[in-house]
Coordinates of C-alpha atoms and ligand atoms in Angstrom, one line a residue:
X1 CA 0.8 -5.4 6.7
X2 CA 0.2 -4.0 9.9
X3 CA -3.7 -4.0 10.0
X4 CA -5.2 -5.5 12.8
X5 CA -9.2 -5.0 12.3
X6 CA -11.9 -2.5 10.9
X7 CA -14.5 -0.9 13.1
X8 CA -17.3 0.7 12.0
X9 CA -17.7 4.6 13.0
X10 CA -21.6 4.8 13.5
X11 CA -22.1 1.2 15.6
X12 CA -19.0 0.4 16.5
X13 CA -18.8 -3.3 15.3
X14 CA -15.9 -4.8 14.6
X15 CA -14.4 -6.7 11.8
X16 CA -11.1 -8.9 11.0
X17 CA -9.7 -8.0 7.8
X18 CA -10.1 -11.1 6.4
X19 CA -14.1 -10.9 6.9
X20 CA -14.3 -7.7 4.8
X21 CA -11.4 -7.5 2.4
X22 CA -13.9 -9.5 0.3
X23 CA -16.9 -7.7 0.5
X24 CA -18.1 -6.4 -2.6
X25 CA -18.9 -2.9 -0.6
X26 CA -16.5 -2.4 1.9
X27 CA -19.4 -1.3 5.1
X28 CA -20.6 -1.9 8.0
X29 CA -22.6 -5.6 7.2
X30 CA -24.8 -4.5 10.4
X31 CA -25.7 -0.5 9.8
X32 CA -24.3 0.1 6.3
X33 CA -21.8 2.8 7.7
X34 CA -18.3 3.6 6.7
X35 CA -15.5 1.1 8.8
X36 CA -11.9 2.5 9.8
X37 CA -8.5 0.2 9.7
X38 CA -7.2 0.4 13.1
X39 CA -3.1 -1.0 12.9
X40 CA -0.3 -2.4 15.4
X41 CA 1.0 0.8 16.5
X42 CA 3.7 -1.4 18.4
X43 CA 4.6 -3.3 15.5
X44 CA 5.2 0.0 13.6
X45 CA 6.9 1.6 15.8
X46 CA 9.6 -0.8 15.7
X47 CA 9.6 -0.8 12.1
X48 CA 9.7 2.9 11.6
X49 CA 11.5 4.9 14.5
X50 CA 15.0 5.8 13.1
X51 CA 16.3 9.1 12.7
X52 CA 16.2 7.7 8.6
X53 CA 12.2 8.3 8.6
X54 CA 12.5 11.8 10.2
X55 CA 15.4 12.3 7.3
X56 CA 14.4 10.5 4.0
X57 CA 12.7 12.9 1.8
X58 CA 8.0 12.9 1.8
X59 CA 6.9 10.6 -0.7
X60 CA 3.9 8.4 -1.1
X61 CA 4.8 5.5 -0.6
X62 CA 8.0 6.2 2.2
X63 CA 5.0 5.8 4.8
X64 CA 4.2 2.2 3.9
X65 CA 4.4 0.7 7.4
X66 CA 1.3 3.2 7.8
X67 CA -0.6 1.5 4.8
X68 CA -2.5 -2.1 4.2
X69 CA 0.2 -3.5 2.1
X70 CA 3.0 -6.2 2.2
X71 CA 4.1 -7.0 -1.1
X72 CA 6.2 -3.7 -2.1
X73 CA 7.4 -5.2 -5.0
X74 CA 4.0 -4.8 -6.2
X75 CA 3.1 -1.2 -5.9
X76 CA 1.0 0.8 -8.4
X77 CA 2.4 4.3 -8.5
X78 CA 2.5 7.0 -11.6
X79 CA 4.9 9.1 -9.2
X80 CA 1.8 10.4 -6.5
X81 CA 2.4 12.9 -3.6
X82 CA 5.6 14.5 -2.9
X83 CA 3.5 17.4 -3.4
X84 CA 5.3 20.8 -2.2
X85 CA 4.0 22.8 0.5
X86 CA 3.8 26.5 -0.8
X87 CA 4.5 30.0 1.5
X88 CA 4.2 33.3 0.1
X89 CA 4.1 36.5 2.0
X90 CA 0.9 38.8 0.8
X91 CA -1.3 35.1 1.0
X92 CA -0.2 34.9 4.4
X93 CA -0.9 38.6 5.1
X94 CA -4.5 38.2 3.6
X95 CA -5.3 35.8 6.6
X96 CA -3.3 37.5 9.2
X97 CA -1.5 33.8 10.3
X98 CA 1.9 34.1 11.4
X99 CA 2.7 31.7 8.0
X100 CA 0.0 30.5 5.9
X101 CA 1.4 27.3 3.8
X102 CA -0.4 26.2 0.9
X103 CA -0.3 22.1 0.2
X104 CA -0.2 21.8 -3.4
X105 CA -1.9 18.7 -4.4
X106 CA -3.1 19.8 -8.0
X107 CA 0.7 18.9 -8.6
X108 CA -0.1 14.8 -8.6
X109 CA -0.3 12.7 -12.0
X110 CA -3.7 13.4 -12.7
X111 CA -4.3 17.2 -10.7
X112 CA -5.4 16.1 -7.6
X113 CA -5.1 14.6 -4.0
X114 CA -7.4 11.9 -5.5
X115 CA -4.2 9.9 -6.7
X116 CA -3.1 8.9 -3.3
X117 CA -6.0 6.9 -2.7
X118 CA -5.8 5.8 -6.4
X119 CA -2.7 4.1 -6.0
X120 CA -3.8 2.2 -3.0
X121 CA -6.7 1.0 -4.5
X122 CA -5.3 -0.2 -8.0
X123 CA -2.4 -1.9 -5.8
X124 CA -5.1 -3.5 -4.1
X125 CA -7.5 -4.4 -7.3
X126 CA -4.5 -6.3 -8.4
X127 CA -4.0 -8.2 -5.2
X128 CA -7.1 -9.5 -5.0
X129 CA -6.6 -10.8 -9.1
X130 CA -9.6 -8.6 -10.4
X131 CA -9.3 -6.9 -13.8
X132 CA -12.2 -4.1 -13.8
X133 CA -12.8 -1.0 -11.8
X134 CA -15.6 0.5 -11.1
X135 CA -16.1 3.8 -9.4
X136 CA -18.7 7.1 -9.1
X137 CA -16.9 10.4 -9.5
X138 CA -17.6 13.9 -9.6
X139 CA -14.6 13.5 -12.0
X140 CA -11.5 13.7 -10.0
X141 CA -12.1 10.7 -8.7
X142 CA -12.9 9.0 -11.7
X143 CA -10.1 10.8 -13.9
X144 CA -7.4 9.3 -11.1
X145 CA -8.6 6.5 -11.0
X146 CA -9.6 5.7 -15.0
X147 CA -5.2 7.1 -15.5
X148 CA -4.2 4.4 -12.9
X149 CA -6.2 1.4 -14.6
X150 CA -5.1 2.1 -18.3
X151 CA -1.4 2.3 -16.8
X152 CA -2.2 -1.1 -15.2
X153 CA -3.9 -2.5 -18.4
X154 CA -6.9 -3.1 -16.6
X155 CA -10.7 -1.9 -18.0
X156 CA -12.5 0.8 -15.3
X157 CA -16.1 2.2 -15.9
X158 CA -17.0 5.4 -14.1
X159 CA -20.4 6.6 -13.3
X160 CA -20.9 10.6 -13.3
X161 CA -23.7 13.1 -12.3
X162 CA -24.5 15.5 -14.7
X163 CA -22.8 18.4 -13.4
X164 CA -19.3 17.4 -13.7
X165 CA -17.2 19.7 -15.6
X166 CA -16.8 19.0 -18.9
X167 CA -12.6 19.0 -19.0
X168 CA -13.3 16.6 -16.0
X169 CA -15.5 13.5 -18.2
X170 CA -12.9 14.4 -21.4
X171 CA -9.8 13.4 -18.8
X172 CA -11.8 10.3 -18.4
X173 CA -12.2 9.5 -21.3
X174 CA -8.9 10.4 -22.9
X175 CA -8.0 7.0 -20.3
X176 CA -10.0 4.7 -22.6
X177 CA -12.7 4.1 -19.6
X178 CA -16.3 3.6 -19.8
X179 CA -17.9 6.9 -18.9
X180 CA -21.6 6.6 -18.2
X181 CA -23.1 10.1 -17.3
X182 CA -26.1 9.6 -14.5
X183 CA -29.3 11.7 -14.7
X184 CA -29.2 12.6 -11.0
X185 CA -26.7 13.6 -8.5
X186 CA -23.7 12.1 -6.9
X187 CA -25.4 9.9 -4.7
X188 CA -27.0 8.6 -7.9
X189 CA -23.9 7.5 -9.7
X190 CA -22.6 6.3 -5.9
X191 CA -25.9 3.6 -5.9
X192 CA -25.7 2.9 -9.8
X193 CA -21.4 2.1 -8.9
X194 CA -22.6 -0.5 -5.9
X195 CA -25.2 -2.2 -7.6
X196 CA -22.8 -2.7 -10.7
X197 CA -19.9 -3.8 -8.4
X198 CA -23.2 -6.3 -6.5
X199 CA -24.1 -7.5 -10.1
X200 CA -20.3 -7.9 -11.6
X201 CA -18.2 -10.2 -9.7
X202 CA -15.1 -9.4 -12.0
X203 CA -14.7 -5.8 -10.7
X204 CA -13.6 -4.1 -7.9
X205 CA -15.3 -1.2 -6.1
X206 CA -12.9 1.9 -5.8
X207 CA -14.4 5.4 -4.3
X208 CA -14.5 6.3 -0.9
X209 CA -14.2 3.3 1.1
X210 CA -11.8 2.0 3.8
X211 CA -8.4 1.7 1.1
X212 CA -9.0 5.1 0.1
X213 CA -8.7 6.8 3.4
X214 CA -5.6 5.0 4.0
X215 CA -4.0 5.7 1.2
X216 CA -5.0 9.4 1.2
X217 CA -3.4 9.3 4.9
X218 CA 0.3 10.0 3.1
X219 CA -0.9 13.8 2.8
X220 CA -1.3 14.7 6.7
X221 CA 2.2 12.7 7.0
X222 CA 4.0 15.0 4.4
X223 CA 2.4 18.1 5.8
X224 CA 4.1 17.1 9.0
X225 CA 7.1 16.3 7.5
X226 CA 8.0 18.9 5.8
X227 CA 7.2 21.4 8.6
X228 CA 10.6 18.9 9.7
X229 CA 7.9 17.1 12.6
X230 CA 6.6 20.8 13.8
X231 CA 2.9 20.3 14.0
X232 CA 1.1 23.6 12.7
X233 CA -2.1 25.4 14.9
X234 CA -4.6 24.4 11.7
X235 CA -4.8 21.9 8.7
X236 CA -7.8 23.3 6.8
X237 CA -9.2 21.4 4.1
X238 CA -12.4 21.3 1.8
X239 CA -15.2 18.3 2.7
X240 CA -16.7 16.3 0.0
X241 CA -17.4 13.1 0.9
X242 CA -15.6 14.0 4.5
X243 CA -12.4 11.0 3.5
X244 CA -9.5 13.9 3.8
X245 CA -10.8 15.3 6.5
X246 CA -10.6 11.8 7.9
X247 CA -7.4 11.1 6.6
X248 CA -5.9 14.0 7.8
X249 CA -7.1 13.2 11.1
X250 CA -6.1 9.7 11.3
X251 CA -2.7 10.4 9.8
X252 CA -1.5 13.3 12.5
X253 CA -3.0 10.7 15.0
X254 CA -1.1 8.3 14.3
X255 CA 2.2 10.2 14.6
X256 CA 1.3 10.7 18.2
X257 CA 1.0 6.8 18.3
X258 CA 4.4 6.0 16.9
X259 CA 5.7 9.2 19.1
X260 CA 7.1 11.5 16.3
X261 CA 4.8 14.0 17.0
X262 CA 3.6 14.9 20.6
X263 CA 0.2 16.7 19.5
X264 CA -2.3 17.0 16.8
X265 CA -3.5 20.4 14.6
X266 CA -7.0 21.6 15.0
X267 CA -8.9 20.3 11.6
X268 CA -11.1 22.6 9.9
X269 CA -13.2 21.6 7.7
X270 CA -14.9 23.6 4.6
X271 CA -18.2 23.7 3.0
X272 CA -20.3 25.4 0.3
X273 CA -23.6 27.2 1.5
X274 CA -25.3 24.9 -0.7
X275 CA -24.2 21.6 0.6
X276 CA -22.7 22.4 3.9
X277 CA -24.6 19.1 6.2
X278 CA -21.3 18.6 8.3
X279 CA -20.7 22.0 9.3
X280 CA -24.4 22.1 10.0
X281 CA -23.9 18.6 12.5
X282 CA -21.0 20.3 13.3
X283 CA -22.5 23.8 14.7
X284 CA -25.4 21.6 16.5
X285 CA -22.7 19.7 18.3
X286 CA -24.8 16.9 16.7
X287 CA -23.5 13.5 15.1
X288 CA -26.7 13.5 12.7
X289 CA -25.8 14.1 8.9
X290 CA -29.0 15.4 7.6
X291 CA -28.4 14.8 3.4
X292 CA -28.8 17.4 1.3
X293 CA -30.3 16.2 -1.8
X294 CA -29.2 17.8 -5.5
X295 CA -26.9 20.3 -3.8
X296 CA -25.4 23.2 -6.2
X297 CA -22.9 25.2 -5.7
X298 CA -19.7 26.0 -8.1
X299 CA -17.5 23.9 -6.2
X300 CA -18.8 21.0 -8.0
X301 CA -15.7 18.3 -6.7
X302 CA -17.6 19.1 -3.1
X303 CA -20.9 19.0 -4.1
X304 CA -21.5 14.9 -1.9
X305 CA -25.2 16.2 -0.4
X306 CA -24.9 12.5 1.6
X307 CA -21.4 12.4 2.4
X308 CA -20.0 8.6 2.4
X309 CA -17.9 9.6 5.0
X310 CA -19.7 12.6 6.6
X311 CA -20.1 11.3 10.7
X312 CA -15.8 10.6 10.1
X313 CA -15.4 14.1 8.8
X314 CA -17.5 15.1 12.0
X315 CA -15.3 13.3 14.5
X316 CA -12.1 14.6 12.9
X317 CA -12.9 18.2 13.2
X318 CA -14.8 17.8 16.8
X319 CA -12.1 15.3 18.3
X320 CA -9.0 17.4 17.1
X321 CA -10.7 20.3 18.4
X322 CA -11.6 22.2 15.4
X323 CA -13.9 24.4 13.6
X324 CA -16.1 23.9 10.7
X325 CA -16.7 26.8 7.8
X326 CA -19.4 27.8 5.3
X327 CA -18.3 29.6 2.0
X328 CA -20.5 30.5 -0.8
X329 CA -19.8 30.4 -4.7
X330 CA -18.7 33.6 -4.9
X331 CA -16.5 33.4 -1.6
X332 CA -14.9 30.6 -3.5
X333 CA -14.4 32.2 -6.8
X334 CA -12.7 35.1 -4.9
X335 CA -10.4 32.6 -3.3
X336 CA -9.7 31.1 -6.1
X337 CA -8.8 34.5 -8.7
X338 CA -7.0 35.4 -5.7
X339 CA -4.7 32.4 -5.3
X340 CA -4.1 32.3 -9.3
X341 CA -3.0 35.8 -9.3
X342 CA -0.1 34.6 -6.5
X343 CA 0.9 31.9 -9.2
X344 CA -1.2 29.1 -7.7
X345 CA -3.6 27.8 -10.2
X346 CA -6.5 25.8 -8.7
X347 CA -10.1 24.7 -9.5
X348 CA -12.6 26.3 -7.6
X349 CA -12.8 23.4 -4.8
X350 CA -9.3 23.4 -4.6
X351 CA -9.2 26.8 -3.6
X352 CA -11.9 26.5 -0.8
X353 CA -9.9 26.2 2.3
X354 CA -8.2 29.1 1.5
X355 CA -11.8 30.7 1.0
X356 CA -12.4 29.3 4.3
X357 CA -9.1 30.3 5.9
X358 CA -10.0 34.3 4.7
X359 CA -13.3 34.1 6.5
X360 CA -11.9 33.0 9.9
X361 CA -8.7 35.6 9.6
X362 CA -9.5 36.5 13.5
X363 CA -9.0 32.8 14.5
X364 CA -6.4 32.2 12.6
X365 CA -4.1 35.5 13.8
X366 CA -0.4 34.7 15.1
X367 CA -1.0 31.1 14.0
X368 CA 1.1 28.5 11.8
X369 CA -1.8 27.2 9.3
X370 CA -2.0 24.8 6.3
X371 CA -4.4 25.0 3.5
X372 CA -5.2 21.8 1.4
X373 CA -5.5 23.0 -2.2
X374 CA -7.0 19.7 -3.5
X375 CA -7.3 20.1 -7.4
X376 CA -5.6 22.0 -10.9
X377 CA -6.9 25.2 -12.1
X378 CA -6.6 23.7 -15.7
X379 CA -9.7 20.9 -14.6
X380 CA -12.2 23.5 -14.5
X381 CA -11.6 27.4 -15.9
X382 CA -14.6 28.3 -15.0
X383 CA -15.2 31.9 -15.9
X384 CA -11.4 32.6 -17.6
X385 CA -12.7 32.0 -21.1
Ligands
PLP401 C1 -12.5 14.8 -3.9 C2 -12.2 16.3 -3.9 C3 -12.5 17.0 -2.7 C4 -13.2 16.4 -1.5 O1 -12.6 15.4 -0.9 P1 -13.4 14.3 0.0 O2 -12.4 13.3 0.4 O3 -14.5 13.8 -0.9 O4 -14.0 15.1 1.2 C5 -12.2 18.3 -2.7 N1 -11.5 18.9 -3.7 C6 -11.2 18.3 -4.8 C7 -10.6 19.0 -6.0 C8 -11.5 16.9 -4.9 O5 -11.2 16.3 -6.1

C-alpha cells in the first residue's frame, strides 16, 4: 500500500501509519481533529499510468493503487460503485448547464454512497483480526455497514439518534445488528460509538474516520472517468459530516498528481437552513465550525450539527475554488418530487445537490456540472404514502 503518513487538518501534526492504524479512534492524539492519508504519488504513478486504466471499465475497487490496501486477495465487496452517471434533457434545462449529469449512488448494495467506505472499512476490520463493529449512523451509515458485517460473519452494533427514518433502523436490523436508538442527536450516538469502541477492545470503530474518506474517494474517480478524463466546471454534493466533500476533493486531486487530469472541478457543497455551519464558515471566509446543536431539517442523512469532518469539507470547497449553498426542507422536497418524476428516485438528502444546483441556475449557465445523488428514494418516502 502506498500510504506514506497521516496529517492532521486542524494542527498539522503528523503521523506514520503504523502509530495510528491502532488507535482505537483514528484523530489527531494532540487536538482531537480529523487526520488525512497522504500517498507516494511517484510510486503510483508507476503502477497506474497505462492507457489500460484510462480503458478498463469504473469500478470500486479498479482504483486500488489509490486505497490503503495490499492484500487484494482479501477484499470485502457486495459489488459497490460502478454507479451510472445519469443525463436527461428537461433536468438539465431546469438548471440552465450546458449538461447536467446526475451520479447515481442510491444504485450501491445497500442505496447509498455509504458502501464505498463500507467496503474499505470491513476489509480493514478484518486485517487488523477484530470480529465486531461498531458505528453511529443516521442510518445509512449504519444500514451499509451492519449488510457488510453479516456478509462477513462478523457481529456490528450501531448507535442511532432518534430521528432516523424508520425504513432506515428496520434495514439495520433486518442485518442481524445490534440497534441501540440514542435519546439525543447525532453527535450523541457519535460519543456513545467512541466510548464503546474505548471500553471494547474486540471491536473496531467504523464511521467517518480516515479509511472511510479513502474509500469513498472511488466516486470522484468514476465521475472523471466516465466523462472519459474530461473534468466537468462543478461536482455538487450534499455535506453531512463534510467526508464526500472531502473525498471528492482528494480524489480529483489526486488525478492531477498521477497526471490524468490537468485540473480540478469547483466543489460545491450543500446544506439545509437548519444545519448549514460549513456554508456559514464558508460565507465568513472563516475556518471556524460553529456546531449546531439538535439540528432539524427533513434531510435527516445531513442533519451532523458538529460535522466530524466539517474544517475538510471547508478546505475542499474553498481550495478547489468553490461555492457553498443553503436549501431549506421544502427546497429539498421540491428537488426531490422533481427528480422522481424524471425517473430518479431518491431520499430527500440524496436529492439535495440537485436542490442546490436549481438555486445557483445563474452560476451554473453554459457549464458541464455533476450532481451527487447520495441515497434511494425507497429509504425514506416521506410524504408518498
Ligand atoms: C451520509 C450521507 C450524506 C452525507 O455525507 P457526508 O459524508 O456525511 O458528508 C448525504 N446523503 C446521504 C443519503 C447520506 O447517506
Amino acid at each position: 500500500m502506498y500510504v506514506k503518513f497521516f496529517r492532521c487538518f486542524r494542527c498539522g501534526e503528523t503521523y506514520l501509519p503504523k502509530d495510528v492504524v491502532s488507535l482505537p479512534v483514528m484523530r489527531c492524539q494532540k487536538c482531537g481533529s480529523a487526520i488525512d492519508a497522504e500517498y507516494d504519488y511517484d510510486s503510483i504513478r508507476k503502477e497506474i499510468l497505462s492507457d489500460s486504466f484510462r480503458r478498463d471499465a469504473p469500478t470500486h475497487w479498479k482504483y486500488w493503487p489509490f486505497l490503503p490496501v495490499s492484500d487484494l486477495s482479501s477484499l470485502v465487496t457486495l459489488g459497490e460503485g460502478a454507479t451510472p452517471l445519469l443525463t436527461q434533457p428537461l433536468l438539465t434545462e431546469s438548471t440552465r448547464a450546458s449538461k447536467l449529469y446526475i451520479k447515481y449512488e442510491a444504485q450501491n448494495p445497500t442505496g447509498s454512497f455509504k458502501d464505498r467506505g463500507s467496503s474499505l472499512e470491513i476489509t480493514k476490520t478484518l486485517q487488523f483480526g477484530k470480529n465486531k463493529v461498531v458505528v453511529a449512523s443516521t442510518g445509512n451509515m449504519g444500514a451499509s455497514i451492519a449488510a457488510y458485517a453479516a456478509f462477513t460473519g462478523i457481529e456490528c452494533v450501531v448507535f442511532v439518534p432518534d430521528i432516523a427514518a424508520h425504513a432506515k433502523i428496520a434495514q439495520i436490523r433486518a442485518h442481524g445488528a445490534d440497534v441501540q436508538v440514542i435519546d439525543g442527536d447525532y453527535s450523541v450516538a457519535i460519543k456513545a460509538a467512541e466510548d464503546y469502541v474505548r471500553t471494547h477492545s474486540d471491536s473496531f470503530l467504523t464511521g467517518d474516520y480516515p479509511w472511510r474518506c479513502e474509500g469513498t474517494k472511488t466516486v470522484g474517480f468514476e465521475i472523471l472517468d466516465q466523462l472519459y478524463w474530461k473534468v466537468p466546471d462543478y461536482v455538487i454534493a450534499p455535506i453531512g459530516n463534510g467526508t464526500l466533500l472531502w473525498s471528492l476533493f482528494e480524489a480529483f486531486r489526486e488525478m492531477v498528481c498521477v497526471g490524468i487530469t490537468e485540473s480540478i472541478p469547483r466543489i460545491a457543497g450543500v446544506q439545509a437552513e437548519n444545519c448549514n455551519p460549513v456554508v456559514k464558515a464558508w460565507e465568513s471566509s472563516a475556518p471556524t465550525i460553529e456546531p449546531v446543536a439538535d439540528p432539524e431539517t427533513i434531510a435527516t442523512a445531513i442533519a451532523c450539527g458538529n460535522p466530524i469532518d466539517g474544517l475538510a469539507a471547508f478546505k475542499a470547497i474553498q481550495d478547489s475554488n468553490g461555492i457553498g449553498i443553503t436549501v431549506n426542507d421544502s427546497e429539498i422536497l421540491d428537488a426531490r418530487d422533481t427528480l422522481a418524476r424524471h425517473g430518479i428516485l431518491v431520499e430527500p438528502s440524496g436529492a439535495v445537490s440537485y436542490a442546490g444546483a436549481c438555486k445557483v441556475r445563474d452560476t451554473l449557465a453554459g457549464k458541464i456540472v455533476v450532481c451527487i445523488a447520495t441515497g434511494h428514494g425507497l429509504k425514506d418516502m416521506y410524504g408518498w404514502f
